[in-house]
JSON list of C-alpha atoms in Angstrom, two decimals:
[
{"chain": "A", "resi": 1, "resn": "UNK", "atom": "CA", "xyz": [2.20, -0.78, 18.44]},
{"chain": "A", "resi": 2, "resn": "UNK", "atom": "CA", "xyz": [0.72, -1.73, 15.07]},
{"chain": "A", "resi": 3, "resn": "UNK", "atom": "CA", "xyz": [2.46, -5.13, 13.53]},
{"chain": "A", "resi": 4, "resn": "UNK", "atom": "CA", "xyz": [2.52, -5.11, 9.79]},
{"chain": "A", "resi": 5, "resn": "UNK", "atom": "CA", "xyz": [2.92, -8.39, 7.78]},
{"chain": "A", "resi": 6, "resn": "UNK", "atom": "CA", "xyz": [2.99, -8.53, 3.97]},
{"chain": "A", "resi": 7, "resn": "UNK", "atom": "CA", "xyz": [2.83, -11.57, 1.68]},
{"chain": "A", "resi": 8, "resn": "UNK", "atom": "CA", "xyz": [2.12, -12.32, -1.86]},
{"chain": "A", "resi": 9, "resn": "UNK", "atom": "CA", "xyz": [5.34, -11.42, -3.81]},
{"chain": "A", "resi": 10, "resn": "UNK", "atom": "CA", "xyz": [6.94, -13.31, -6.31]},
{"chain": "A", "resi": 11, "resn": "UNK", "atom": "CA", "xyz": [8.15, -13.81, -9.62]},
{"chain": "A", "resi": 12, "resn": "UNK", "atom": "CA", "xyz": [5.60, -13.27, -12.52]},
{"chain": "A", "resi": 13, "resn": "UNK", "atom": "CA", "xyz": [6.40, -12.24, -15.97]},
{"chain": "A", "resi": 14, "resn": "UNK", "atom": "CA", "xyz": [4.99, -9.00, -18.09]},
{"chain": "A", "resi": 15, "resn": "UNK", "atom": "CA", "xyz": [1.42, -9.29, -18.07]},
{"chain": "A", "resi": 16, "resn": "UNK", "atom": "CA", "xyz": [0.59, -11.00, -15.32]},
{"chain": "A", "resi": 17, "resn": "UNK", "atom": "CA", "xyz": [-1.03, -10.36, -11.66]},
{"chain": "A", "resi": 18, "resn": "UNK", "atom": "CA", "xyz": [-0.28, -10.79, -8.43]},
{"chain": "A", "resi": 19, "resn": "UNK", "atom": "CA", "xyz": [-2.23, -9.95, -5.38]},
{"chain": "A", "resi": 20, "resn": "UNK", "atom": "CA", "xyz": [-0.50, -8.94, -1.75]},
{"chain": "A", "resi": 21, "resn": "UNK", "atom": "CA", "xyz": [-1.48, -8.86, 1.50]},
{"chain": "A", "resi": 22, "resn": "UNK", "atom": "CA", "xyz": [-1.03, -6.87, 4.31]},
{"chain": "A", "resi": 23, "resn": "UNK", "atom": "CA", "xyz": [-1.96, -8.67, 7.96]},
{"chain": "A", "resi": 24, "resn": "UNK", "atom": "CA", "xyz": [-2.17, -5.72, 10.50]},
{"chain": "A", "resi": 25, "resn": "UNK", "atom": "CA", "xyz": [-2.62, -6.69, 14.36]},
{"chain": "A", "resi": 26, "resn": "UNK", "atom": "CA", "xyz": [-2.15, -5.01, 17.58]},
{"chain": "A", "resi": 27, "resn": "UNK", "atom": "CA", "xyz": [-3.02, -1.56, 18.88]},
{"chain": "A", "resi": 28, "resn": "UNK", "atom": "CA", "xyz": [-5.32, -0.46, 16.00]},
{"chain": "A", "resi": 29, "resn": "UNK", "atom": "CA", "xyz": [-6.87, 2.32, 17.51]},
{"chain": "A", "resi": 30, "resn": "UNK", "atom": "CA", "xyz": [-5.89, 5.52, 15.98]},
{"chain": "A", "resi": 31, "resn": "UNK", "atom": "CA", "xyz": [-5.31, 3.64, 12.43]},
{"chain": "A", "resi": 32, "resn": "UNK", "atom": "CA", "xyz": [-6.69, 5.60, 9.71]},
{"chain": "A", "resi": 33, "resn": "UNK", "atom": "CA", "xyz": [-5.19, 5.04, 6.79]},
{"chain": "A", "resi": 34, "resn": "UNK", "atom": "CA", "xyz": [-3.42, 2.00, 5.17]},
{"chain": "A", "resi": 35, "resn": "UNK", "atom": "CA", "xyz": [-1.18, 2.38, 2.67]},
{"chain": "A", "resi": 36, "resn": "UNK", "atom": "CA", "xyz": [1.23, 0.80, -0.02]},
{"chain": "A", "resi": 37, "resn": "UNK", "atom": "CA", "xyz": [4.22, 2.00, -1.08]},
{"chain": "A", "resi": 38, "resn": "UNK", "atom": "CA", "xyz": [7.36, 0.66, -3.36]},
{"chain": "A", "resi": 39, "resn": "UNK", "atom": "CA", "xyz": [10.80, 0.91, -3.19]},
{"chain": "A", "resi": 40, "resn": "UNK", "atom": "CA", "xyz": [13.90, -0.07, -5.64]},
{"chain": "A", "resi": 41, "resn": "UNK", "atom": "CA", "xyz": [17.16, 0.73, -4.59]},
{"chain": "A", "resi": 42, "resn": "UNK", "atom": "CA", "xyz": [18.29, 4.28, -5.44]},
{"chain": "A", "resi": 43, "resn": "UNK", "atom": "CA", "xyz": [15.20, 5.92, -5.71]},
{"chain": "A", "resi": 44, "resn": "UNK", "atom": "CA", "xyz": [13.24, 7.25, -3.22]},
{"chain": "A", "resi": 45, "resn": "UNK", "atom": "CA", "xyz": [9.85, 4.97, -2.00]},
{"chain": "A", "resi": 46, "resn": "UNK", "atom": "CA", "xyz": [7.09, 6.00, -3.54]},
{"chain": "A", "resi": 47, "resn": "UNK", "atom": "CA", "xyz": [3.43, 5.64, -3.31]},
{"chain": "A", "resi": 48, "resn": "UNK", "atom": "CA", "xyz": [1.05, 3.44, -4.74]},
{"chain": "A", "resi": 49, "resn": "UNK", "atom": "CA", "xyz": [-2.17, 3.67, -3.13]},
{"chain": "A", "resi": 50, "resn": "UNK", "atom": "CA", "xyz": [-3.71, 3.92, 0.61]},
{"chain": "A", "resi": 51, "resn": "UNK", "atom": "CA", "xyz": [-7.32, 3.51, 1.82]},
{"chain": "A", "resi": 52, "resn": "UNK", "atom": "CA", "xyz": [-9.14, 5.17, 4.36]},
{"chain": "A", "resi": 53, "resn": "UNK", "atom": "CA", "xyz": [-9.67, 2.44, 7.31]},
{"chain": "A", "resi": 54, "resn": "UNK", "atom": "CA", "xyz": [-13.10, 3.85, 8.36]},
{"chain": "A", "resi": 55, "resn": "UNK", "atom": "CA", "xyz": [-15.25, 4.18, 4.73]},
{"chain": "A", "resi": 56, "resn": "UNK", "atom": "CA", "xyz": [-12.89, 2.13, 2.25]},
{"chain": "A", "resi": 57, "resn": "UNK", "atom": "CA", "xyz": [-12.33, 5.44, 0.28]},
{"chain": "A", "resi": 58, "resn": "UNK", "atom": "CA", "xyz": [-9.18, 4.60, -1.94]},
{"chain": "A", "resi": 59, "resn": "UNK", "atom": "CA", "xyz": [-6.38, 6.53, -3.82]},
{"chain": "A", "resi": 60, "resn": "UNK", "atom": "CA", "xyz": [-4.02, 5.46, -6.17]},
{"chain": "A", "resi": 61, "resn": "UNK", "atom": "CA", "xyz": [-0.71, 7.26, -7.61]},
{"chain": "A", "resi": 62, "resn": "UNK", "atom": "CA", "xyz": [-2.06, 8.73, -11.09]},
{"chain": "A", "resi": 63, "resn": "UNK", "atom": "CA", "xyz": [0.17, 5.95, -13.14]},
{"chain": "A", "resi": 64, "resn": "UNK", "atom": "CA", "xyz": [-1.15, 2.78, -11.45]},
{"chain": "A", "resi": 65, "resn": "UNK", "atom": "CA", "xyz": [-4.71, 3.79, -11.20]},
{"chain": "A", "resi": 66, "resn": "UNK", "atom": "CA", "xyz": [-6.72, 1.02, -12.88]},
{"chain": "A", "resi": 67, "resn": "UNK", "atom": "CA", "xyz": [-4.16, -1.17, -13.08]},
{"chain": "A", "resi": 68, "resn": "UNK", "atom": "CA", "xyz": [-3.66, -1.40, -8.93]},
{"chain": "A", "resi": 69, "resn": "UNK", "atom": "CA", "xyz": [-6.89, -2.35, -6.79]},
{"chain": "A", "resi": 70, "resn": "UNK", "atom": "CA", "xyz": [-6.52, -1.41, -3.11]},
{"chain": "A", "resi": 71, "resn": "UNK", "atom": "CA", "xyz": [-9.01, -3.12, -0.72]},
{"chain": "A", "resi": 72, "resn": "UNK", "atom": "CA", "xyz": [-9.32, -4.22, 2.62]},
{"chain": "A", "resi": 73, "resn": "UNK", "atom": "CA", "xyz": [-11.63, -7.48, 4.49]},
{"chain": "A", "resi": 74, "resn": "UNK", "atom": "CA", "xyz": [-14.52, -6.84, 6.28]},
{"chain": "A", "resi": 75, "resn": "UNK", "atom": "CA", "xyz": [-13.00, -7.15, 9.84]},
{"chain": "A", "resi": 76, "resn": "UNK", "atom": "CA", "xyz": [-10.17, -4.26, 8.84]},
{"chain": "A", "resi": 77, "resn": "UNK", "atom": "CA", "xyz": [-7.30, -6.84, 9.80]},
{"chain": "A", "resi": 78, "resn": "UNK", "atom": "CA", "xyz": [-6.71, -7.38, 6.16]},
{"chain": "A", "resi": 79, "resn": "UNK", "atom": "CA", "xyz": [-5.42, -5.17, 3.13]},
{"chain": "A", "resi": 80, "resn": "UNK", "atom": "CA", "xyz": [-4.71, -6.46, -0.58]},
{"chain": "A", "resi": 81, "resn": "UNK", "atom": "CA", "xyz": [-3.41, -4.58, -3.13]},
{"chain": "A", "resi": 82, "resn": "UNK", "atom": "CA", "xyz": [-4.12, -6.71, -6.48]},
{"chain": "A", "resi": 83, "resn": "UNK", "atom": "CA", "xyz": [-1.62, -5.69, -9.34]},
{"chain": "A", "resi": 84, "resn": "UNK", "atom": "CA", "xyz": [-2.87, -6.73, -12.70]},
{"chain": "A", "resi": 85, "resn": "UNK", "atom": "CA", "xyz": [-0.95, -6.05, -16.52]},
{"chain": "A", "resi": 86, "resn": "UNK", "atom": "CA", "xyz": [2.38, -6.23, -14.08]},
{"chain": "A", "resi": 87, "resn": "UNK", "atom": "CA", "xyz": [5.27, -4.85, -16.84]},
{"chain": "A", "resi": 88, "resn": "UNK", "atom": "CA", "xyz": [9.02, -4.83, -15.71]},
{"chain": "A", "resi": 89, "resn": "UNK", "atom": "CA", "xyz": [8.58, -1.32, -14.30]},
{"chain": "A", "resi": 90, "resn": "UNK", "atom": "CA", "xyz": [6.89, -2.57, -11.57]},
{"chain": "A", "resi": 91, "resn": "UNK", "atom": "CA", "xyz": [9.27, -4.58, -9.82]},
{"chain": "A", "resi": 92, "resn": "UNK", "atom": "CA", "xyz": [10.11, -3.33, -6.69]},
{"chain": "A", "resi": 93, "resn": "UNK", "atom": "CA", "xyz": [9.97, -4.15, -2.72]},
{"chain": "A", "resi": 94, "resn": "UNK", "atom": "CA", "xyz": [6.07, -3.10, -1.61]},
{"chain": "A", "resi": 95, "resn": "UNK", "atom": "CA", "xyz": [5.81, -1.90, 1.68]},
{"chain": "A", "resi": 96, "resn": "UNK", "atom": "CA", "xyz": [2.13, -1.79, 3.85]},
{"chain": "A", "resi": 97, "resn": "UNK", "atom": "CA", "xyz": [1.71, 1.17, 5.88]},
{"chain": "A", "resi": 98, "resn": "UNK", "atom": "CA", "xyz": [-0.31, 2.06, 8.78]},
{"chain": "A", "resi": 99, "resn": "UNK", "atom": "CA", "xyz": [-0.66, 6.19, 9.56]},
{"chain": "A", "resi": 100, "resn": "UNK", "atom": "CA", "xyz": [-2.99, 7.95, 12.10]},
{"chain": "A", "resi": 101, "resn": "UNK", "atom": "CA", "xyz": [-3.07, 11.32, 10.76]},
{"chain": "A", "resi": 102, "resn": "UNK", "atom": "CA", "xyz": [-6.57, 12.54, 9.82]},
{"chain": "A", "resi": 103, "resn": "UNK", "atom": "CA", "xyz": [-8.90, 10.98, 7.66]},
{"chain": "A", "resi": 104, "resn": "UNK", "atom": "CA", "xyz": [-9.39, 14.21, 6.34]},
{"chain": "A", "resi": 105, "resn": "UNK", "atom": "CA", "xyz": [-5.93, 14.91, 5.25]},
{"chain": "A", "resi": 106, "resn": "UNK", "atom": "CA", "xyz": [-6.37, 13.23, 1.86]},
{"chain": "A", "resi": 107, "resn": "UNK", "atom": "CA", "xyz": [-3.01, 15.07, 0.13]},
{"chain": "A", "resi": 108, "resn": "UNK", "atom": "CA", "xyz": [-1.11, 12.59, 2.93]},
{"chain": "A", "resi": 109, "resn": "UNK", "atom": "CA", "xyz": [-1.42, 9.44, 1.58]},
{"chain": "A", "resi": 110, "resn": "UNK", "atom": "CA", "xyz": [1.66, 9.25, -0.64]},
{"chain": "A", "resi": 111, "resn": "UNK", "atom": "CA", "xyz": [4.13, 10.89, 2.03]},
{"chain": "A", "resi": 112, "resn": "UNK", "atom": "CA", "xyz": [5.96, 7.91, 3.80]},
{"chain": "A", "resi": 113, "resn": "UNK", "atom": "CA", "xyz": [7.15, 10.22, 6.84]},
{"chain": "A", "resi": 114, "resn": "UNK", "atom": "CA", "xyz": [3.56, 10.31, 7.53]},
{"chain": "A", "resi": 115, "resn": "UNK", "atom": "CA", "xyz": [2.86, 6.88, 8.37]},
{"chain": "A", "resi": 116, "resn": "UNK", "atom": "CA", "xyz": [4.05, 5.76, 11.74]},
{"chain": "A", "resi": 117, "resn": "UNK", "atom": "CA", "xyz": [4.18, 1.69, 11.31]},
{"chain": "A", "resi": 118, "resn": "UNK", "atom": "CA", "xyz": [5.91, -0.68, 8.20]},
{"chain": "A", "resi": 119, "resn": "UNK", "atom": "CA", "xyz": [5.96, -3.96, 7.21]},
{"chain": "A", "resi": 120, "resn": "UNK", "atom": "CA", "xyz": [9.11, -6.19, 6.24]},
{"chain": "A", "resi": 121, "resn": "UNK", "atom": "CA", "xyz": [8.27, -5.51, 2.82]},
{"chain": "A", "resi": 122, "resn": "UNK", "atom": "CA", "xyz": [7.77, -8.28, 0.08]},
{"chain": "A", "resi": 123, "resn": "UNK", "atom": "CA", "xyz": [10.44, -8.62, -3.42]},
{"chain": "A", "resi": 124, "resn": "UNK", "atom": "CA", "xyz": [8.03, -8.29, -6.89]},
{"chain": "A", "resi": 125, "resn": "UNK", "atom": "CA", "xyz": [9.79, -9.77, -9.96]},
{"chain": "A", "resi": 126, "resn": "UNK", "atom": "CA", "xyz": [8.02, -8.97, -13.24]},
{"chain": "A", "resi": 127, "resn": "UNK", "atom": "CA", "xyz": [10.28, -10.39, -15.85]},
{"chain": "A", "resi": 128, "resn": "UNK", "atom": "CA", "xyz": [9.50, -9.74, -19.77]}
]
């Protein structure tokens, strides 16, 4: 089993940044991809990035990219997902994922069925 912590949400009005954190312990093995994915009631949860545990190769949802930074610490036990210009369309719950399918299969990373272990999830405000 793979235990998935997030922290880091808040409250932060249009503009602003917020970085969250993902704290993954427990049976590891098999982990190779990370991902983060929102949620707001009604719609359907929806990706925002992942990275590839082994070589740090990210992907981002073709909105977010370059506003969203994906990264993960050195020991792999780690993963942020920084959020800069935050606007009101970006509040949402944000999930961490953990999924073992294949490094390989890059057109995964934004299914949600696909990754076997969640997080509680942690409540982003933006307020303009």
């Amino acid at each position: 089993q793979v235990q998935l912590v997030e922290s880091g949400g808040g409250a932060v009005q249009a503009g602003g940044s917020l970085r969250l954190s993902c704290t993954w312990s427990g049976t590891t093995d098999g982990v190779n991809w990370m991902g983060w994915f929102r949620q707001v009631p009604g719609k359907e949860r929806e990706g925002v990035g992942a990275i590839a545990v082994d070589d740090g190769e990210t992907f981002y949802a073709i909105l977010l990219r370059g506003r969203f930074t994906i990264s993960q610490d050195k020991p792999k036990t780690t993963l942020y997902l920084q959020m800069n210009s935050l606007d009101s369309e970006d509040t949402a719950v944000y999930y961490c994922a953990a999924g073992s399918f294949s490094r390989y299969q890059t057109y995964r990373w934004d299914r949600p069925n696909d990754y076997d272990h969640w997080g509680q999830g942690t409540r982003v405000t933006v307020s303009s």
